XYZ file of C-alpha atoms in Angstrom:
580
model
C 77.695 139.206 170.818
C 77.019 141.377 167.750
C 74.299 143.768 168.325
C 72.986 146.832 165.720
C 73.612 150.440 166.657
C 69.828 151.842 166.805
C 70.923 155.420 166.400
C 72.576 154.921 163.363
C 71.238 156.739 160.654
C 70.476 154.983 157.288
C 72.210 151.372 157.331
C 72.581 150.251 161.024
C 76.000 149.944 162.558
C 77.458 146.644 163.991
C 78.976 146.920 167.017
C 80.796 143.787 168.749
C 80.232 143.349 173.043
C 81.357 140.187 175.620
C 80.238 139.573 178.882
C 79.065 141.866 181.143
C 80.069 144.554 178.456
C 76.353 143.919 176.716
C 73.820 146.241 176.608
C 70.412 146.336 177.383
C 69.092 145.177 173.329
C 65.896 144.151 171.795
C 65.768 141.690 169.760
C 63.761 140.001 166.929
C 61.611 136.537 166.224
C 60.165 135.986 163.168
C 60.182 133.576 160.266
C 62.881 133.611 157.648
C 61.890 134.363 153.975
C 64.008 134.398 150.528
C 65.361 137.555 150.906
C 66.774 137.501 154.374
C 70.187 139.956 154.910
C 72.904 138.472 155.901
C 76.348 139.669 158.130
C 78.302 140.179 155.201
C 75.544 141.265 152.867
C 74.810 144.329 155.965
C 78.906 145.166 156.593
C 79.338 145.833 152.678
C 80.838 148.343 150.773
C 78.080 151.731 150.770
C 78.238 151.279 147.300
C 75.786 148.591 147.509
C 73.396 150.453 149.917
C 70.704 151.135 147.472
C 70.510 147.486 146.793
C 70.358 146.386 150.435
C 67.494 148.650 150.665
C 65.308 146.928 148.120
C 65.384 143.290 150.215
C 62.251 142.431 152.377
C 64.556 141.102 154.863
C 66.203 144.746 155.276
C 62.812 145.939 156.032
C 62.669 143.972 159.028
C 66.351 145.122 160.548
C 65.111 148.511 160.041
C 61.946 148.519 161.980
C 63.307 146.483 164.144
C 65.824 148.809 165.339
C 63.029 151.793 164.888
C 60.638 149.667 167.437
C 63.791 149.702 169.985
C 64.615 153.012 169.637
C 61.704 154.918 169.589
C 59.401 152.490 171.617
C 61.480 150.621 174.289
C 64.635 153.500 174.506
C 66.588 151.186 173.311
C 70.248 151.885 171.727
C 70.604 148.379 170.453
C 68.970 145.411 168.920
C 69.899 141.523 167.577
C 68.626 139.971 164.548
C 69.417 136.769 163.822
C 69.880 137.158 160.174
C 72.676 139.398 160.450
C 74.089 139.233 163.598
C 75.958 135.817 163.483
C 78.466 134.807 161.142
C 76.970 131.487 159.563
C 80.189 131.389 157.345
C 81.706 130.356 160.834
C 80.793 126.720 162.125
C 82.333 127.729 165.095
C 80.077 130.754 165.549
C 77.229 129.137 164.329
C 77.960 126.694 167.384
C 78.645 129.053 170.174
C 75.319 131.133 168.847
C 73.126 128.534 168.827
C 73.798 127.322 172.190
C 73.697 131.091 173.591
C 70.525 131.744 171.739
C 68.470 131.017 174.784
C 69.639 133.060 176.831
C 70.194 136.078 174.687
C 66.338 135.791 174.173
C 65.849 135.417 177.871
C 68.321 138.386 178.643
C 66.699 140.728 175.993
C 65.017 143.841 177.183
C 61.973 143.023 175.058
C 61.207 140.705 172.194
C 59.197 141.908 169.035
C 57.463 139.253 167.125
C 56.894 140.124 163.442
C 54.045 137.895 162.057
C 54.300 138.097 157.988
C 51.435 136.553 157.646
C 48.830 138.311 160.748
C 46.935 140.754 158.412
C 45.802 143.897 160.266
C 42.273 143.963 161.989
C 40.542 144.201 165.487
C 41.266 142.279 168.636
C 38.073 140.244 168.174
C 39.869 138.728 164.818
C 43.091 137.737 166.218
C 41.660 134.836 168.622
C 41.206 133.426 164.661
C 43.916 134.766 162.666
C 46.756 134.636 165.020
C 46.318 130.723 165.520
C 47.279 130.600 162.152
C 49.878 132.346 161.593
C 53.193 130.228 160.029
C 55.224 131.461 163.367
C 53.627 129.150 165.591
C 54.513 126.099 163.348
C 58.282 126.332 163.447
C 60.674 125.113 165.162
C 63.329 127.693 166.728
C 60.383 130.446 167.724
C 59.232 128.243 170.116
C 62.066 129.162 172.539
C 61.774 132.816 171.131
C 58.229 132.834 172.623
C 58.835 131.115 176.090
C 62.381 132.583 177.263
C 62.004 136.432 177.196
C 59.706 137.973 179.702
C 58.122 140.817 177.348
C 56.935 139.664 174.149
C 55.157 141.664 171.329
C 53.314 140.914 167.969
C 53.179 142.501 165.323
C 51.237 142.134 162.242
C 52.385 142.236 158.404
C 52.145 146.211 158.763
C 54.119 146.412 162.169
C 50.738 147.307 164.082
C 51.198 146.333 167.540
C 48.699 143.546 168.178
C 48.974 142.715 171.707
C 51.705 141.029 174.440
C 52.835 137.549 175.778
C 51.165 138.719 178.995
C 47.525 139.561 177.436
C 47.117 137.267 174.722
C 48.567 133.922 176.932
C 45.513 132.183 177.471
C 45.151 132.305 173.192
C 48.677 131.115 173.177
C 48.264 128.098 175.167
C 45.089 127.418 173.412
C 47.295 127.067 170.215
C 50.918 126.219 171.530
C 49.997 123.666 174.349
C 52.491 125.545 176.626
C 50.722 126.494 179.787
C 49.366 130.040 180.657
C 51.361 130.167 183.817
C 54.603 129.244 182.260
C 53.707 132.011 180.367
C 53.392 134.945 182.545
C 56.512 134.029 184.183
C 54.352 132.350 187.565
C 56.652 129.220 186.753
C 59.967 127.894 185.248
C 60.274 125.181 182.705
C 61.789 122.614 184.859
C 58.531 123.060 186.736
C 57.307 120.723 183.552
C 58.086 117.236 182.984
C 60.243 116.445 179.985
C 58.252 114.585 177.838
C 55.459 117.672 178.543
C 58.219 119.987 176.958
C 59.011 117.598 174.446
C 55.465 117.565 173.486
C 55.497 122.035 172.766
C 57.507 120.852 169.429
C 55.925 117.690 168.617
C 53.852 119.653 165.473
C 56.754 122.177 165.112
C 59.062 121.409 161.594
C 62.518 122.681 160.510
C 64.394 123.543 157.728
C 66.975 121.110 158.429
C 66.885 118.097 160.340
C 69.267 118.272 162.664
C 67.463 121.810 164.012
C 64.743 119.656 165.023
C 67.031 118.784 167.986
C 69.373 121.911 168.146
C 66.172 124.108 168.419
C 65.210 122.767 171.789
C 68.468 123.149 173.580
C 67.078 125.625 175.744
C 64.312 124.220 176.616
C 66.184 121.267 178.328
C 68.940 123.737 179.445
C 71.192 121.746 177.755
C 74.549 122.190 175.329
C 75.898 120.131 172.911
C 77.737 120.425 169.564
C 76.776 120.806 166.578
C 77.075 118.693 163.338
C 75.145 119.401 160.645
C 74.447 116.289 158.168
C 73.859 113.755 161.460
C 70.203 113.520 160.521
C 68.502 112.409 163.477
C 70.975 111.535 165.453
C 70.783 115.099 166.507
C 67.911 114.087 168.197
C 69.320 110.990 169.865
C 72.154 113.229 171.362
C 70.047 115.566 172.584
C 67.630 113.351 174.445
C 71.410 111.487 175.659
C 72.424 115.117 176.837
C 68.899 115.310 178.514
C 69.629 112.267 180.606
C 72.760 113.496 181.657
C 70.758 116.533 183.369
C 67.525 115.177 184.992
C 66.299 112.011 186.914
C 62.882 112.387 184.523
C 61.485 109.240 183.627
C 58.818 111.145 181.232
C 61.398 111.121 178.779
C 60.409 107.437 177.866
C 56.930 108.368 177.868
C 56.688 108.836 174.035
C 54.618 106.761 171.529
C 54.905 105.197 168.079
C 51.697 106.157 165.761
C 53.144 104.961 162.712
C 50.729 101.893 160.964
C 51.884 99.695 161.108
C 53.963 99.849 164.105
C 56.919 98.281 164.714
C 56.713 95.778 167.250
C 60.233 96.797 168.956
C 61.998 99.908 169.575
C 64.739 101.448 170.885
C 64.186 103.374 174.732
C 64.600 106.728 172.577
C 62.385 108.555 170.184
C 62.925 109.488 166.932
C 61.608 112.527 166.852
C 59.848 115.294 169.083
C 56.649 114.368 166.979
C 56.377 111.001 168.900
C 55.907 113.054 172.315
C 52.415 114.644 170.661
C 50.435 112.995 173.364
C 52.029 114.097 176.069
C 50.844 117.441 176.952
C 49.245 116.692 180.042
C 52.202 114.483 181.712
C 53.055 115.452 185.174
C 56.238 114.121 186.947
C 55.779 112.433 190.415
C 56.625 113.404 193.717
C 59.004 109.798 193.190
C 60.631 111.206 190.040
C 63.241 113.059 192.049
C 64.040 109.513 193.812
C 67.582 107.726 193.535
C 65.739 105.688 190.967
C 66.091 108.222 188.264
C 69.863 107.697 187.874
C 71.368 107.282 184.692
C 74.571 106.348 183.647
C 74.814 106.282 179.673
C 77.140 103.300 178.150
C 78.148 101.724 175.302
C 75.195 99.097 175.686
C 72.376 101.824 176.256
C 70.764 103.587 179.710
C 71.556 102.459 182.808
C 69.198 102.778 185.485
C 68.068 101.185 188.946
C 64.708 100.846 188.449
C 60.947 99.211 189.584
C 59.627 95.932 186.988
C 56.301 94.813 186.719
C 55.125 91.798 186.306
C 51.563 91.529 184.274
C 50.589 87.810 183.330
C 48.567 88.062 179.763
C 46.945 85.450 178.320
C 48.024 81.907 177.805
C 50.034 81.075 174.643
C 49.014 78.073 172.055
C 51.656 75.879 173.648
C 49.972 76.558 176.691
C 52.416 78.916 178.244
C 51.148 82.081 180.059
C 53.288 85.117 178.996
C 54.343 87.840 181.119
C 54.863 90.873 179.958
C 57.530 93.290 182.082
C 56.728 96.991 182.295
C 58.499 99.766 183.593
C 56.994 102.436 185.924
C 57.973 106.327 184.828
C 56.791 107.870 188.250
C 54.546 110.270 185.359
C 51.244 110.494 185.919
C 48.667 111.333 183.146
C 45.018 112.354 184.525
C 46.032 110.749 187.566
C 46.996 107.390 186.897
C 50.592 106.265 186.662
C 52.351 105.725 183.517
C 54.242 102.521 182.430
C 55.996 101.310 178.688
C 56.332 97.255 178.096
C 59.776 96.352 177.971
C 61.443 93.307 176.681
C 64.797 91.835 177.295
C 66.763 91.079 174.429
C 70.069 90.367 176.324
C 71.530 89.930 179.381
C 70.025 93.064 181.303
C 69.378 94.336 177.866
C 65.622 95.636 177.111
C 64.133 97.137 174.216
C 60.830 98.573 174.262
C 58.048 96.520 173.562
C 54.750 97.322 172.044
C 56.092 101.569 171.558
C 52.383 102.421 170.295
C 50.804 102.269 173.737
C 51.361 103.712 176.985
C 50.241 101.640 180.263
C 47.944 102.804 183.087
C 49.350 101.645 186.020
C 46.447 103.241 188.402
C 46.037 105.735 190.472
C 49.591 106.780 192.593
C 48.069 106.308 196.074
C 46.703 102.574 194.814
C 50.523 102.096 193.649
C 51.549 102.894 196.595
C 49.204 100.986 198.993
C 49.821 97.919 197.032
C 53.581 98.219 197.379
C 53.878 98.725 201.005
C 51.096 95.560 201.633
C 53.521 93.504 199.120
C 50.462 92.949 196.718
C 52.508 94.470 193.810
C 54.667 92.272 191.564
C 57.386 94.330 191.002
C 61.463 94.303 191.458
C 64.172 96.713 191.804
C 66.499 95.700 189.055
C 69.231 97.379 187.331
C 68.682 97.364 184.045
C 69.708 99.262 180.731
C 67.079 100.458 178.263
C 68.806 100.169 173.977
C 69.279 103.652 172.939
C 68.448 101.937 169.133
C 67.479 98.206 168.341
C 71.095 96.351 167.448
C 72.026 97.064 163.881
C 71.194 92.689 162.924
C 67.952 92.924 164.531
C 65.705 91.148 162.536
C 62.449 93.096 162.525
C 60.822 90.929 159.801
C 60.546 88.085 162.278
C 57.489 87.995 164.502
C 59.084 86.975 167.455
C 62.928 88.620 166.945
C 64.062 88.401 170.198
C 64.094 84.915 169.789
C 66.870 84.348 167.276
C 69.306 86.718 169.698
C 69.318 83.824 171.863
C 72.301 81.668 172.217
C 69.925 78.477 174.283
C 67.671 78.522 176.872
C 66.414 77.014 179.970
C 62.548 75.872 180.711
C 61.494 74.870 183.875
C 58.249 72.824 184.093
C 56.533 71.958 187.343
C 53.858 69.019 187.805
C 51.354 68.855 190.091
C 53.131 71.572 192.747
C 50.931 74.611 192.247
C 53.516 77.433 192.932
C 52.837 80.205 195.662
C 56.496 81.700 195.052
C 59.235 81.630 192.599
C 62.190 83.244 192.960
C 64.917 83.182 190.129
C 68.338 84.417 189.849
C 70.082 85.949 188.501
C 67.512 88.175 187.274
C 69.799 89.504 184.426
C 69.074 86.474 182.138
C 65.589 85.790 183.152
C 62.898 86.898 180.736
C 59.843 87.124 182.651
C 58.041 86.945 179.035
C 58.623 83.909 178.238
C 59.581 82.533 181.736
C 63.244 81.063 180.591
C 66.859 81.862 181.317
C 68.738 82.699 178.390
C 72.292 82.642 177.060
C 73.596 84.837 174.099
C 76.827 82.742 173.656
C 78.369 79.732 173.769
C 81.522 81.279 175.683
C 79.976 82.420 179.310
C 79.640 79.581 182.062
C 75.726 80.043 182.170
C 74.204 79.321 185.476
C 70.694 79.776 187.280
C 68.595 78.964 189.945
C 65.223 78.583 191.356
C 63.994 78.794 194.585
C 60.047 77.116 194.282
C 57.923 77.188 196.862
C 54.372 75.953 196.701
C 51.574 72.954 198.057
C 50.245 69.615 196.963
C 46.674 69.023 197.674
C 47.767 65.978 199.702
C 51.097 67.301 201.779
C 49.481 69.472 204.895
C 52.795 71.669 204.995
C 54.120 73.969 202.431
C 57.424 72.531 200.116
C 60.254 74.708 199.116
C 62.737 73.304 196.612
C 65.977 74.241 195.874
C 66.634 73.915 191.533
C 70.244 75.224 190.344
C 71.563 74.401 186.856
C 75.322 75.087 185.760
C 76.716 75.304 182.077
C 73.662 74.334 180.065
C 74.460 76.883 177.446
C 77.720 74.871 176.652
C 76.064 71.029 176.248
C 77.581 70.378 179.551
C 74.769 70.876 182.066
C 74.988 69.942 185.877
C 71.786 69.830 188.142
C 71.797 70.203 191.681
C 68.287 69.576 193.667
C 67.494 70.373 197.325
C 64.637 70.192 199.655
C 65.135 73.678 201.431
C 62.594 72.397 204.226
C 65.487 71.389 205.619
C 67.959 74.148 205.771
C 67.994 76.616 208.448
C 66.295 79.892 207.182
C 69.110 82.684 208.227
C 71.082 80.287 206.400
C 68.846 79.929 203.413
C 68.437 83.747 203.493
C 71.973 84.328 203.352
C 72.354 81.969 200.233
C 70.312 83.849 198.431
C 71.357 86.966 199.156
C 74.935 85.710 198.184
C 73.593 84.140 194.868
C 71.944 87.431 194.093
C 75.043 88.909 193.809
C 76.836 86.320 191.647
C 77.380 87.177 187.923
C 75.471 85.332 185.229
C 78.797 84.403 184.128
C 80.437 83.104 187.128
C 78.992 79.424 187.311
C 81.724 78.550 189.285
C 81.129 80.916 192.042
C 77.473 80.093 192.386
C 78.203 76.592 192.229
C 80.446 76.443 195.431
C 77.347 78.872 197.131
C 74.692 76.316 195.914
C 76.683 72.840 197.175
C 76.091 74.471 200.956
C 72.761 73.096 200.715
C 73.038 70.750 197.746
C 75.207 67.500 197.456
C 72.440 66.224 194.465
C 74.354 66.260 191.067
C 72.623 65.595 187.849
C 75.103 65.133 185.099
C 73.710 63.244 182.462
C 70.552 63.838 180.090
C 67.918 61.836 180.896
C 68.904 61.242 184.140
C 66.772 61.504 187.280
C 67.616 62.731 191.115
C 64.825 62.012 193.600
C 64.354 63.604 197.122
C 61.768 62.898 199.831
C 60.617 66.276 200.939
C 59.722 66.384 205.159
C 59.476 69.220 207.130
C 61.189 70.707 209.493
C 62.385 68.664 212.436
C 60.179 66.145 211.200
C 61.430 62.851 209.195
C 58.434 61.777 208.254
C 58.103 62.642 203.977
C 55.266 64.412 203.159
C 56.030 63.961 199.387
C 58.728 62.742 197.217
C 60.289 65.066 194.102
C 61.912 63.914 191.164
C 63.838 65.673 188.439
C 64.555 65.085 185.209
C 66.735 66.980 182.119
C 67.047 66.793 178.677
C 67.198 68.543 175.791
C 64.497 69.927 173.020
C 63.741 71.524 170.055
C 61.686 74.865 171.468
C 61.240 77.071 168.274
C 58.740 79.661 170.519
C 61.855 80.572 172.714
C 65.156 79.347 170.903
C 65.856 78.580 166.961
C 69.698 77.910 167.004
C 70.083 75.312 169.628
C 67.777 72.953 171.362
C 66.474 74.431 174.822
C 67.524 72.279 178.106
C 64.407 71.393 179.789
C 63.853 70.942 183.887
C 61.179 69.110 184.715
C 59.770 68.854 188.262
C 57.273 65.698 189.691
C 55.980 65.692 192.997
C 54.369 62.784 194.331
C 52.933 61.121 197.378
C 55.567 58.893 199.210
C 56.016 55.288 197.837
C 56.659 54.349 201.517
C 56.686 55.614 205.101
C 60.511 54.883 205.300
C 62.410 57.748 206.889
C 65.714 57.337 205.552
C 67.911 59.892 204.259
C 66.713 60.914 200.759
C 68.630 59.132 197.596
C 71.586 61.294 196.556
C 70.748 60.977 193.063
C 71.684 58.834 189.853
């Protein structure tokens, strides 16, 4: 660490220390201007003394290193213009990710507003609020991580400390009076909350926009200047790697007019704006904050919700999916839509609006009565939309999908559906879904539900096996029939199978199943009793074939399941038909 020799007469000395070898220092925060000194511009010959003398920026070194000496005792102080060596990438790297700490480890930091005319104490709740410092990016951490901070105005008079003036600073930096005063730490504050410090804050270059708030997150990463962006995107990646904060999601898209999809990342800290006032759960520090970063996105185990909406033109009711980010906002539980574009693949959906989920304690109550339509999936959020996403599309999840699956239902009304596996199933449009033609595609349904004239309840057993490859096979079972440890164990088994392992969840299903349906158009009955009873209390038919769905798939036609129940044609108790 390169720090400048206070007691140096005339041009200040550099002197080099490492480790523990450092010094107690003061150093500097302030906003660059256009005649800024740098390392080699300071360690040059004398002979160009009188010249160093005459730039605004030297001004700055030298009262700097007055301010430490004569104020603070001081024998050394760090300036960022001159101190590091921004001829050196590698420097520039090391320095950058140190610069936290070296403002945190600093004796005392003065801040030298260029802008802050002088004047009383009754001005500055005004003027200081304005003052360019508060709008950039890298002072942000220069205010927060040393524990003495002074200002200075455009003269160098001593305007007042971090300590007095932080309930003005809050009012104008959104960073909370506590944090401070040093009565709390910054992981104390959920990340989106942090995020939100630098939403209004800009940069000189892009990629600072990210670099700037490395220690904030207490994160390191290298640097590569001409990424863009994607500064950003590693740094919320490296953020992941470090917390089990769901508030990182918590963002919002204000553009207009929005973009209908997004990735699970922001693309800049200007989307967290609104989220000054999120507070992380008591659950964020649960198992369910895991993340394991791969190729395909985030991966997380996680809690779904199920909302229904409003009933299509077609007549179908979608569902929209949302995630829970165990945040809370004014008290009431934060969610983002999500849609699956893949196999266990989601993208948000709708990234202009954050959901209310209600109040935590409702959350919970609901939960632990079952009233809450939720599941524990694992899941993984798209860092960015796929590159051939096609945005102008209104529906472009659609066109991502290889086929599909519908299931209809007749006159059963349904009091439970289970499907599996829950990879493929899109709970918005209620359909499986395939995004090739080279997987073995299988699902399942377990239905359960009444008839207004059967007195007992009917549970039916629907599996379907390659229907993303033209070659579907049906299998159809009244579960009324099976013993229930066995029937629990099926479908704890089936949970487990792969979407891609028809085979395997074939040999499960057949257990309970002989029915095959092979051929479109065909139909498999079943007389449905109850339990120990061989009396039928309805009769179920099932039919397949094959349509043209353009509301859930454009490149192939969608295989269709369709489910009658009926009242019995006859009292006869023989064993149901084994299909046709």
């Amino acid at each position: 660490m390169r720090l400048l020799d206070t007691t140096t007469s005339g041009i200040p000395e550099m002197r080099e220390f490492v480790g523990s070898e450092i010094p107690p220092y003061a150093i500097l925060s302030h906003t660059w201007g256009s005649e800024e000194v740098t390392l080699q511009q300071l360690t040059a010959t004398a002979a160009k003394a009188a010249e160093l003398r005459k730039k605004a920026g030297f001004l700055k070194i030298q009262k700097t290193c007055e301010l430490a000496r004569s104020r603070d005792g001081l024998g050394y102080a760090w300036v960022d213009t001159c101190c590091i060596d921004k001829t050196s990438s590698a420097e520039l790297t090391e320095a950058i990710n140190a610069m936290y700490a070296w403002y945190r480890n600093a004796d005392v930091c003065y801040v030298y507003l260029a802008d802050l005319e002088p004047g009383t104490r009754d001005d500055l709740a005004q003027t200081l609020r304005n003052c360019r410092w508060f709008t950039r990016g890298w002072t942000l951490q220069e205010l927060i991580a040393p524990l003495k901070v002074h200002f200075f105005d455009m003269e160098w008079n001593y305007r007042g400390d971090k300590d007095s003036l932080a309930e003005l600073l809050e009012s104008r930096t959104g960073i909370p009076e506590r944090l401070l005063r040093s009565q709390s730490a910054l992981s104390d504050y959920s990340v989106a909350r942090r995020m939100s410090w630098a939403a209004m804050r800009e940069t000189t270059r892009l990629e600072d926009k990210a670099y700037c708030l490395l220690g904030i997150f207490d994160v390191n990463m290298p640097l590569i200047y001409g990424e863009g962006m994607k500064a950003f995107d590693r740094l919320q990646t490296s953020i992941l790697q470090t917390t089990s904060d769901l508030s990182i999601f918590a963002w919002t898209d204000d553009r207009v007019p929005c973009p209908q999809y997004a990735g699970a990342l922001a693309e800049s800290p200007r989307q967290f704006a609104g989220c000054g006032n999120i507070n992380v759960s008591a659950q964020g520090t649960s198992i369910y904050g895991n993340f394991i970063i791969t190729n395909k996105g985030i991966q997380l185990d996680t809690f779904l919700y199920a909302y229904p909406m409003d009933e299509e033109e077609d007549g179908r009711v979608t569902v929209r999916t949302a995630l829970s980010l165990l945040c809370t906002l004014e008290g009431s539980m934060l969610q983002v839509y999500l849609r699956k574009i893949d196999g266990g693949l989601y993208a948000r959906f709708r990234p202009d609006i954050l959901v209310d989920g209600g109040a935590e304690s409702l959350l919970r109550e609901q939960r632990d009565n079952g009233d809450n339509p939720l599941s524990l999936e694992t899941i993984i959020l798209s860092r960015r939309l796929p590159p051939r996403f096609p945005l102008f599309m209104s529906n472009p999840v659609v066109p991502y999908r290889h086929s599909a699956l519908s299931l209809e239902l007749g006159a059963l009304v349904l009091d439970n559906t289970v499907p599996v596996p829950r990879s493929h199933w899109d709970d918005h449009d209620g359909i499986f879904f395939a995004g090739n033609s080279i997987s073995r595609a299988w699902c399942a349904f377990w239905l359960s539900g009444r008839v207004s004239w059967a007195r007992g309840e009917i549970n039916i057993l629907v599996a379907c096996f390659h229907w993303n490859r033209g070659q579907a096979r049906v299998m159809f079972a009244d579960l009324n029939r099976v013993n229930p440890v066995n029937l629990l164990l099926l479908w704890l088994q089936l949970d487990k199978v792969r979407f891609e392992s028809s085979f395997e969840a074939e040999v499960l299903v057949l257990t309970v199943s002989p029915m095959k349906l092979e051929q479109e158009g065909g139909t498999a009955k079943l007389l449905l009793r109850q339990t120990g009873s061989r009396t039928p209390i309805a009769e179920a038919s099932l039919s397949m074939g094959q349509e043209w769905r353009p509301a859930i798939c454009i490149t192939q036609q969608a295989t269709v399941l369709q489910v009658n129940i009926t009242e019995p044609s006859s009292k006869d108790v023989a064993e149901p038909v084994q299909g046709v």
